[in-house]
mmCIF file of C-alpha atoms in Angstrom:
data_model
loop_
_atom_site.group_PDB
_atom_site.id
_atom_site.type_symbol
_atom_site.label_atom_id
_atom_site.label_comp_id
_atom_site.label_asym_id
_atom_site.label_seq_id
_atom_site.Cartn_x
_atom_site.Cartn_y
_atom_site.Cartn_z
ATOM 1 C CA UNK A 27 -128.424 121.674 144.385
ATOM 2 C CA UNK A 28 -131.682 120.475 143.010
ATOM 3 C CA UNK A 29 -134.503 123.252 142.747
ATOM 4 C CA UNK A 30 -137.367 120.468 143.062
ATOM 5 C CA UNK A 31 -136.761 118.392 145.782
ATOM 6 C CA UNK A 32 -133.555 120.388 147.521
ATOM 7 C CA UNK A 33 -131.201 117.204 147.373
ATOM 8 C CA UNK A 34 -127.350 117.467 147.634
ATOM 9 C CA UNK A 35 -124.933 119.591 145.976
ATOM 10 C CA UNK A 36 -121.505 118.061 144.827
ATOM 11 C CA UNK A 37 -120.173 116.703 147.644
ATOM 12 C CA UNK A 38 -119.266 112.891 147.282
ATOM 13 C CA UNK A 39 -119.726 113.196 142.752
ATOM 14 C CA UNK A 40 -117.675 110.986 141.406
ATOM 15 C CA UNK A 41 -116.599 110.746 138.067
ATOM 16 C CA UNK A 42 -115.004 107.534 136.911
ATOM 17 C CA UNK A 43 -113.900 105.816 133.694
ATOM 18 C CA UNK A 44 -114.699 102.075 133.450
ATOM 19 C CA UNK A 45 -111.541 100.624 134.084
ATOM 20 C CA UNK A 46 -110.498 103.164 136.538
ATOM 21 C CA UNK A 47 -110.923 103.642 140.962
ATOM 22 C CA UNK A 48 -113.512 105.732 142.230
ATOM 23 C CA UNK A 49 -112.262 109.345 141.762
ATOM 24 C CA UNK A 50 -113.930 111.965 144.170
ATOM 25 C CA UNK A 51 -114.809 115.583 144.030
ATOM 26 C CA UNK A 52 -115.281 117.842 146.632
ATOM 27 C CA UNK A 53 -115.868 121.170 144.347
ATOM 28 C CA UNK A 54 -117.606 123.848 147.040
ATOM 29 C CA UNK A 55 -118.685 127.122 145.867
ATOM 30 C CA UNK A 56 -121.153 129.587 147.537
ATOM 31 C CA UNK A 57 -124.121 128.982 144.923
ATOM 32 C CA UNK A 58 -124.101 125.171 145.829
ATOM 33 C CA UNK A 59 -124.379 125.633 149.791
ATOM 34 C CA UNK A 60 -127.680 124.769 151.421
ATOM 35 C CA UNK A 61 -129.238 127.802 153.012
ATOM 36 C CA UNK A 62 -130.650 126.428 156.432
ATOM 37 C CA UNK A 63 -133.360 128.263 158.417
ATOM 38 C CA UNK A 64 -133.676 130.820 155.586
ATOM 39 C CA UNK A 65 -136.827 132.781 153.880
ATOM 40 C CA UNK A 66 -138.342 131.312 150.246
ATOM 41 C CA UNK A 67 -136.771 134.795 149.033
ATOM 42 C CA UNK A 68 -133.481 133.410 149.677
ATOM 43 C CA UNK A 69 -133.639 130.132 148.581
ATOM 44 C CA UNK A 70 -135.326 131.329 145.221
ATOM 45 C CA UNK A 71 -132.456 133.613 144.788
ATOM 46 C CA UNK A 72 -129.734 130.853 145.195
ATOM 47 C CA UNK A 73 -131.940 129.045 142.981
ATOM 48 C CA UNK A 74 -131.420 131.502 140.204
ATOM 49 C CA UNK A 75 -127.884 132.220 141.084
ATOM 50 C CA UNK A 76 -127.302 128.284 140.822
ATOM 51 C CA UNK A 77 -129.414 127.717 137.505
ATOM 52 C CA UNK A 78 -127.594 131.317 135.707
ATOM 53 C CA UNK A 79 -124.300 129.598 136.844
ATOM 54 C CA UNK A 80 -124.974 126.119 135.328
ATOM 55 C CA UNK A 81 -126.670 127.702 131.915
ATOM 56 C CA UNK A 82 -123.446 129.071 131.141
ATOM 57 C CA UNK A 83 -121.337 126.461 131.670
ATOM 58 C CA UNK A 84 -123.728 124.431 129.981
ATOM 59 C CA UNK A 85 -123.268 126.692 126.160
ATOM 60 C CA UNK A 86 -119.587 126.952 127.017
ATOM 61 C CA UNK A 87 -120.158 123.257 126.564
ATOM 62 C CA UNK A 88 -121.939 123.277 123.800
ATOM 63 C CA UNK A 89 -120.208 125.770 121.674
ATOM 64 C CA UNK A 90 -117.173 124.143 122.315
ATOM 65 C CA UNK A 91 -118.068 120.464 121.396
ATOM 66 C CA UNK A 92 -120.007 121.969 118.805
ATOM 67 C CA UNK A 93 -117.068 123.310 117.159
ATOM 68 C CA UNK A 94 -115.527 119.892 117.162
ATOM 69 C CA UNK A 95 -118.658 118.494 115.093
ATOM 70 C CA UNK A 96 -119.417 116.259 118.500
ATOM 71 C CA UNK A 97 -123.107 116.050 118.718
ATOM 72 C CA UNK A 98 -124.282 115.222 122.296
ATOM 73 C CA UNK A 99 -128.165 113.831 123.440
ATOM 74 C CA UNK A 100 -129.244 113.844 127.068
ATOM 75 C CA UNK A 101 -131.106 110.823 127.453
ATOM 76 C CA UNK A 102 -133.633 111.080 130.314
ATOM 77 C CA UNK A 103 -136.298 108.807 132.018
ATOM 78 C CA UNK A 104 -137.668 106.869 134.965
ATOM 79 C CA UNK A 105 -135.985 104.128 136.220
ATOM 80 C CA UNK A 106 -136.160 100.838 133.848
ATOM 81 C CA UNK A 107 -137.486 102.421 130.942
ATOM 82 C CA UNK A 108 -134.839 101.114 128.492
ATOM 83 C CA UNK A 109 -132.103 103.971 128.019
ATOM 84 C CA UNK A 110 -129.339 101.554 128.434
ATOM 85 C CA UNK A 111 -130.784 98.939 126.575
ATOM 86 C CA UNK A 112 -131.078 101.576 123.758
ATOM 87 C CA UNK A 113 -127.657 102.615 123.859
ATOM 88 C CA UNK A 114 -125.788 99.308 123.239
ATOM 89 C CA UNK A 115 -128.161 98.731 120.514
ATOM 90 C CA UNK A 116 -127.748 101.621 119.188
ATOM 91 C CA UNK A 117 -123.326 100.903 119.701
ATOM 92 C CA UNK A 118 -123.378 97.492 118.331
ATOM 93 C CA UNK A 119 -125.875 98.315 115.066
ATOM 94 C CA UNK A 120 -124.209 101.857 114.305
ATOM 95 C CA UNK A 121 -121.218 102.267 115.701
ATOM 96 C CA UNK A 122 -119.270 101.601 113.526
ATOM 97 C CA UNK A 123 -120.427 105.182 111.402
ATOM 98 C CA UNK A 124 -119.188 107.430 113.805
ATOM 99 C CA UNK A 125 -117.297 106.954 116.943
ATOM 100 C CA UNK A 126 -120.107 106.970 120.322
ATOM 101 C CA UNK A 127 -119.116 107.842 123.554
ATOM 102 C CA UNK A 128 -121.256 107.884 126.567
ATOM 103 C CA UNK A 129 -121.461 109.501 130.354
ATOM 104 C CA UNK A 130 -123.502 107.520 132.496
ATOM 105 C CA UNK A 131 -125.140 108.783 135.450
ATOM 106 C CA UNK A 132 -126.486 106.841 138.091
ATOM 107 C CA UNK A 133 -126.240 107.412 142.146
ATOM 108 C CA UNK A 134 -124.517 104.372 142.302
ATOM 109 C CA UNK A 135 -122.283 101.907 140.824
ATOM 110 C CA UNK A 136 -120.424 101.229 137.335
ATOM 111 C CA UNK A 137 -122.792 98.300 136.056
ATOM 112 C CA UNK A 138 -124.128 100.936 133.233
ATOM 113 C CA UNK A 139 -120.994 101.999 132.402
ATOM 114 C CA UNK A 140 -119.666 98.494 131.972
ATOM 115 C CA UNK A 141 -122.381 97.225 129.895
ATOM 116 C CA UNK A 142 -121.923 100.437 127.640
ATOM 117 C CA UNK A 143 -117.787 99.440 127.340
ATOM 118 C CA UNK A 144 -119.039 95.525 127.105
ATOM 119 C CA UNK A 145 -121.255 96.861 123.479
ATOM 120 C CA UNK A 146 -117.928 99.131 122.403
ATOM 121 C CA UNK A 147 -117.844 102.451 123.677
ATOM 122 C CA UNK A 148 -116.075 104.196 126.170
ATOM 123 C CA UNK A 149 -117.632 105.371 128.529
ATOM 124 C CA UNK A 150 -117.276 107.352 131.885
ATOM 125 C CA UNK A 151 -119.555 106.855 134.914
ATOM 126 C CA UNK A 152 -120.586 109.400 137.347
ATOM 127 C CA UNK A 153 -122.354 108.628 140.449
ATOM 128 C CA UNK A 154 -124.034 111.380 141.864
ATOM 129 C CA UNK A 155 -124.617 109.613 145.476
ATOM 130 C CA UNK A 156 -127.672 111.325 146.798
ATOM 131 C CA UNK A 157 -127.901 113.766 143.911
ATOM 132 C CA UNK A 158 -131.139 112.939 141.845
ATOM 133 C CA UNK A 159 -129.467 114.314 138.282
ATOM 134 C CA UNK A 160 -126.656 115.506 136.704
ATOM 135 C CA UNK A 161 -125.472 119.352 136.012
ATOM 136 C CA UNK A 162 -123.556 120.846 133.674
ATOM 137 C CA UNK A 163 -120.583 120.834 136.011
ATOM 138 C CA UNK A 164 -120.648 117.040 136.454
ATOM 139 C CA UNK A 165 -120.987 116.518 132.783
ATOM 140 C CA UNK A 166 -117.855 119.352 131.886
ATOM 141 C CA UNK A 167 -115.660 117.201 134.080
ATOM 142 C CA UNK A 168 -116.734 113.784 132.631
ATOM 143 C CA UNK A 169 -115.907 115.430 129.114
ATOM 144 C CA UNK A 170 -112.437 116.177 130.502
ATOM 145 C CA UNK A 171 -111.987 112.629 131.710
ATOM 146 C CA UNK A 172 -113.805 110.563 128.156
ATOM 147 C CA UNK A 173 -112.277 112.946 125.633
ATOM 148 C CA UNK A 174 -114.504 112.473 122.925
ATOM 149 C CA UNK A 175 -112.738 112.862 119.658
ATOM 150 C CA UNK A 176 -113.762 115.359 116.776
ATOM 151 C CA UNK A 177 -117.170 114.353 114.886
ATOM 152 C CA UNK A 178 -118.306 111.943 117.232
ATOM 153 C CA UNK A 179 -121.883 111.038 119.097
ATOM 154 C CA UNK A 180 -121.745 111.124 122.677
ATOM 155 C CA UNK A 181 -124.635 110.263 124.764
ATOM 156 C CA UNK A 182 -125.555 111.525 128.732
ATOM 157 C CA UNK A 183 -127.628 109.099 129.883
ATOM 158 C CA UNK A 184 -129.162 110.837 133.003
ATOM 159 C CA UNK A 185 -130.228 109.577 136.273
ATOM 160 C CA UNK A 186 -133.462 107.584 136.248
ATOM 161 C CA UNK A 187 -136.044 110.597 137.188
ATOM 162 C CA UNK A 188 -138.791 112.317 135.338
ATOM 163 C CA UNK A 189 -138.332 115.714 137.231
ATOM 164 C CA UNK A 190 -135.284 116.894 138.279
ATOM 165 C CA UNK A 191 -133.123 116.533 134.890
ATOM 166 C CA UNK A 192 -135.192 118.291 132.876
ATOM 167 C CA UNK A 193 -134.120 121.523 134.892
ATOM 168 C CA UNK A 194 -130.539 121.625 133.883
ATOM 169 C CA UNK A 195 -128.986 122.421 130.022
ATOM 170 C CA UNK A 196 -126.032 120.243 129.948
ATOM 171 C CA UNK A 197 -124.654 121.299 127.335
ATOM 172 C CA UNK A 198 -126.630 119.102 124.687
ATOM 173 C CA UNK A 199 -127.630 119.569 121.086
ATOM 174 C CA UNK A 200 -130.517 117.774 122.095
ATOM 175 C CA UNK A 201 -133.089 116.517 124.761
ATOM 176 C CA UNK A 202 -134.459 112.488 124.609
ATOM 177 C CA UNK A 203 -137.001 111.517 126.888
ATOM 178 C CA UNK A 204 -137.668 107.607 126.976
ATOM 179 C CA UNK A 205 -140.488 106.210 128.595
ATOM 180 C CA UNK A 206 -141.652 102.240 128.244
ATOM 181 C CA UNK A 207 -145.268 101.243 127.941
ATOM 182 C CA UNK A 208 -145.250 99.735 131.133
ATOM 183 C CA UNK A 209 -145.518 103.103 132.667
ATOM 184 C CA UNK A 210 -149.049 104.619 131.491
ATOM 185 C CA UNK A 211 -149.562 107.147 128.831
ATOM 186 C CA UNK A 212 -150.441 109.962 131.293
ATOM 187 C CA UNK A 213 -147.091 110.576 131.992
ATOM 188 C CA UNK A 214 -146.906 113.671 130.119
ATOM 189 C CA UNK A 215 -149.389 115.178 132.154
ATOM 190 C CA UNK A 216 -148.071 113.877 135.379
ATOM 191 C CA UNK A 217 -144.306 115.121 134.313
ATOM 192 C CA UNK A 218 -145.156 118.472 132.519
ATOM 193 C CA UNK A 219 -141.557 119.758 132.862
ATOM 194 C CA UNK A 220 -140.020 117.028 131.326
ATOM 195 C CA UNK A 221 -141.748 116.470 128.106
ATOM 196 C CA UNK A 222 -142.157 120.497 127.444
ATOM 197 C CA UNK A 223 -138.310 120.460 127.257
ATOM 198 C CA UNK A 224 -137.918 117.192 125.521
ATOM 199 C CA UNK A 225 -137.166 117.575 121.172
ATOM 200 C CA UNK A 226 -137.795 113.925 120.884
ATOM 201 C CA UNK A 227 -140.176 111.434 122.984
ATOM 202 C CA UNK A 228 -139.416 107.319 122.380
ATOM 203 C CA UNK A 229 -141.625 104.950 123.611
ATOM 204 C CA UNK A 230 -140.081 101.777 124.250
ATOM 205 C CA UNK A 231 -140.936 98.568 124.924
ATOM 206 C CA UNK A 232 -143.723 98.560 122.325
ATOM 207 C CA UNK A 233 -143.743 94.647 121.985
ATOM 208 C CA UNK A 234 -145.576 94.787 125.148
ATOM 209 C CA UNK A 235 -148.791 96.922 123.782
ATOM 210 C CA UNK A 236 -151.159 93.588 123.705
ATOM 211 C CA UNK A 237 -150.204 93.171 127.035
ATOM 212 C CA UNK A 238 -150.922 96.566 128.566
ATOM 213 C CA UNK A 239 -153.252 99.550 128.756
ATOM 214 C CA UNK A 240 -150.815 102.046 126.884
ATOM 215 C CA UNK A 241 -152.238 103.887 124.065
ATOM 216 C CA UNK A 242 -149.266 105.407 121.999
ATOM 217 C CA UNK A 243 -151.860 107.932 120.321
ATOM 218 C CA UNK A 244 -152.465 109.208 124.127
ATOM 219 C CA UNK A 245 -149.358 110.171 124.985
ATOM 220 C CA UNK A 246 -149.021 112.054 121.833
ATOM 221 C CA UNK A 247 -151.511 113.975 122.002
ATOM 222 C CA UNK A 248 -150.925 114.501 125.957
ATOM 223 C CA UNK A 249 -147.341 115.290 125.028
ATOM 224 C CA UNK A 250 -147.650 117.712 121.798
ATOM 225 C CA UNK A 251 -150.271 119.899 124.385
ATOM 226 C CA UNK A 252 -146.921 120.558 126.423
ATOM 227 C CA UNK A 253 -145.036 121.046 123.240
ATOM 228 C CA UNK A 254 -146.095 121.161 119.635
ATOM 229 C CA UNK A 255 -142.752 120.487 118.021
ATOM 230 C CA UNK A 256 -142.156 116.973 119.784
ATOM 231 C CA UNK A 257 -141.383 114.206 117.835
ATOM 232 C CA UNK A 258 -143.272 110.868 119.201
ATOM 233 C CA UNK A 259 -141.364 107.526 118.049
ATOM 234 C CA UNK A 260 -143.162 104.041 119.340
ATOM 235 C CA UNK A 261 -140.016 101.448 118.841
ATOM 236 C CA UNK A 262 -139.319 97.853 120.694
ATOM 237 C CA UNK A 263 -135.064 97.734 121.261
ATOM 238 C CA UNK A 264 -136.183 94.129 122.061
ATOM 239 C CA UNK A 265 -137.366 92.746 118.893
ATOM 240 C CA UNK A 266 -135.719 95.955 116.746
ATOM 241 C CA UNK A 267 -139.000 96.901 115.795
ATOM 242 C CA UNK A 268 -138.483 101.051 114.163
ATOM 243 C CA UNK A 269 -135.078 101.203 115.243
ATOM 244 C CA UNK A 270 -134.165 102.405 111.812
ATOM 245 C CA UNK A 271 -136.427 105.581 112.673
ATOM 246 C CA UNK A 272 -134.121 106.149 115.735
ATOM 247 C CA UNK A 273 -131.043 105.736 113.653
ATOM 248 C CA UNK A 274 -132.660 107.984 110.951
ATOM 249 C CA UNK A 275 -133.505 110.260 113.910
ATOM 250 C CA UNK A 276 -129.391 110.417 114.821
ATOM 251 C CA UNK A 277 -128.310 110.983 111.329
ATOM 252 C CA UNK A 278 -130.376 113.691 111.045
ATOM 253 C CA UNK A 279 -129.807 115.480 114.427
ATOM 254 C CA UNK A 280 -125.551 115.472 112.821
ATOM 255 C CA UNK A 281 -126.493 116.832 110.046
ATOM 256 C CA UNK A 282 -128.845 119.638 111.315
ATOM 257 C CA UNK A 283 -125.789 120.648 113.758
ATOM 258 C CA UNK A 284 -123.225 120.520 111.026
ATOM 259 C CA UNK A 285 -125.473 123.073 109.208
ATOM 260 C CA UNK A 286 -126.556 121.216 106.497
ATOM 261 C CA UNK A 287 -129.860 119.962 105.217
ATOM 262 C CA UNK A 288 -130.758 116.561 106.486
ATOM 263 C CA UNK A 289 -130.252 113.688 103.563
#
């Protein structure tokens, strides 16, 4: 259940690996009903009761994966900001350093998922049909199916929305928020939520700057008022321009979580 705009629970999730059918769950539980003709007091407190639920499901995740050296980055935007792009860059220039393994989320279809497997990774797509982001039950099951092995990166890329994801932990070591210049630097202030949360902001799609009214220095400054500790990176996965900052970025987030001092 989504706290923002009330959209659906799990019914009709699917979780599916790329070369596999469509594989369906219907997982019901009494914190992911919808409460119909109810008070705000009720629907708050299923709110918390669902939130409290997926938060510890979420560090179960993370202490386990953690313990397997398995570093994981929730990738969240709009629609069309570059994430996937990003990704099979990021496969086809580093991959071959450590193992990546993605979950894709989308509402529909396996066309992300197959161009992830198409750059070299595995991958596992979930399609949350009406659902407008993913949860820390949708990514433990996706886990389950990808089986990441020990010491690898695996990526969530998130459904395309600048609300909704940023209100569930799945588990991550840490949150990405990608946004292209074609969207307007006032996006911080129009998506508080989402860039408070985020540890890292990339703004893609920086070979377009002569061509549109995006200041970089803007959203900065727009995004460090939500959150002081966010690191802005401008970078074009087009022409490659600072992709070495990203990669720098993902070397150090491993070594951070291993426990030792970034080279």
């Amino acid at each position: 259940m989504c706290l923002t705009c009330g959209c659906g629970d799990e019914d009709g999730v699917r979780v599916r690996a790329v070369d596999e059918h469509e594989h369906h769950h219907h997982d019901h539980t009494p914190e992911h009903g919808h409460p119909h003709g109810h008070g705000q007091t009720e629907t708050l407190e299923l709110g918390t009761r669902v939130l409290l639920k997926n938060d510890r499901l979420a560090e179960a995740t993370r202490t386990r994966l953690r313990a397997r050296g398995i570093d994981v980055v929730n990738l969240m935007s709009s629609p069309g900001s570059g994430k996937t792009s990003l990704l099979e860059r990021t496969i086809s220039e580093t991959g071959g350093r450590r193992e990546i393994c993605v979950i894709e989320g989308d509402q529909e279809t396996m066309a992300d998922a197959e161009r992830i497997a198409r750059a070299g990774a595995r991958a596992v797509q979930v399609n949350t049909g009406a659902g407008c982001h993913l949860d820390a039950g949708m990514v433990d099951r996706a886990v389950a199916r990808l089986a990441p092995p020990d010491g690898s990166l695996l990526f969530v890329e998130n459904v395309g929305n600048l609300v909704c994801p940023a209100l569930f932990d799945l588990g991550e070591s840490a949150k990405v928020v990608v946004i292209s210049v074609t969207e307007g630097d006032d996006k911080p202030l129009k998506y508080p939520h989402m860039f408070a949360v985020a540890d890292l902001v990339v703004v893609n799609k920086t070979d377009l700057l002569p061509y549109v009214d995006f200041d970089v220095d803007v959203l900065g400054k727009a995004a460090r008022s939500l959150n002081p500790h966010v690191q802005v990176m401008p970078l074009s996965v087009r022409n490659g321009s600072n992709l070495d900052h990203w990669y720098a970025w993902l070397g150090d987030l491993a070594a951070t979580t291993a426990g030792r001092d970034p080279a």
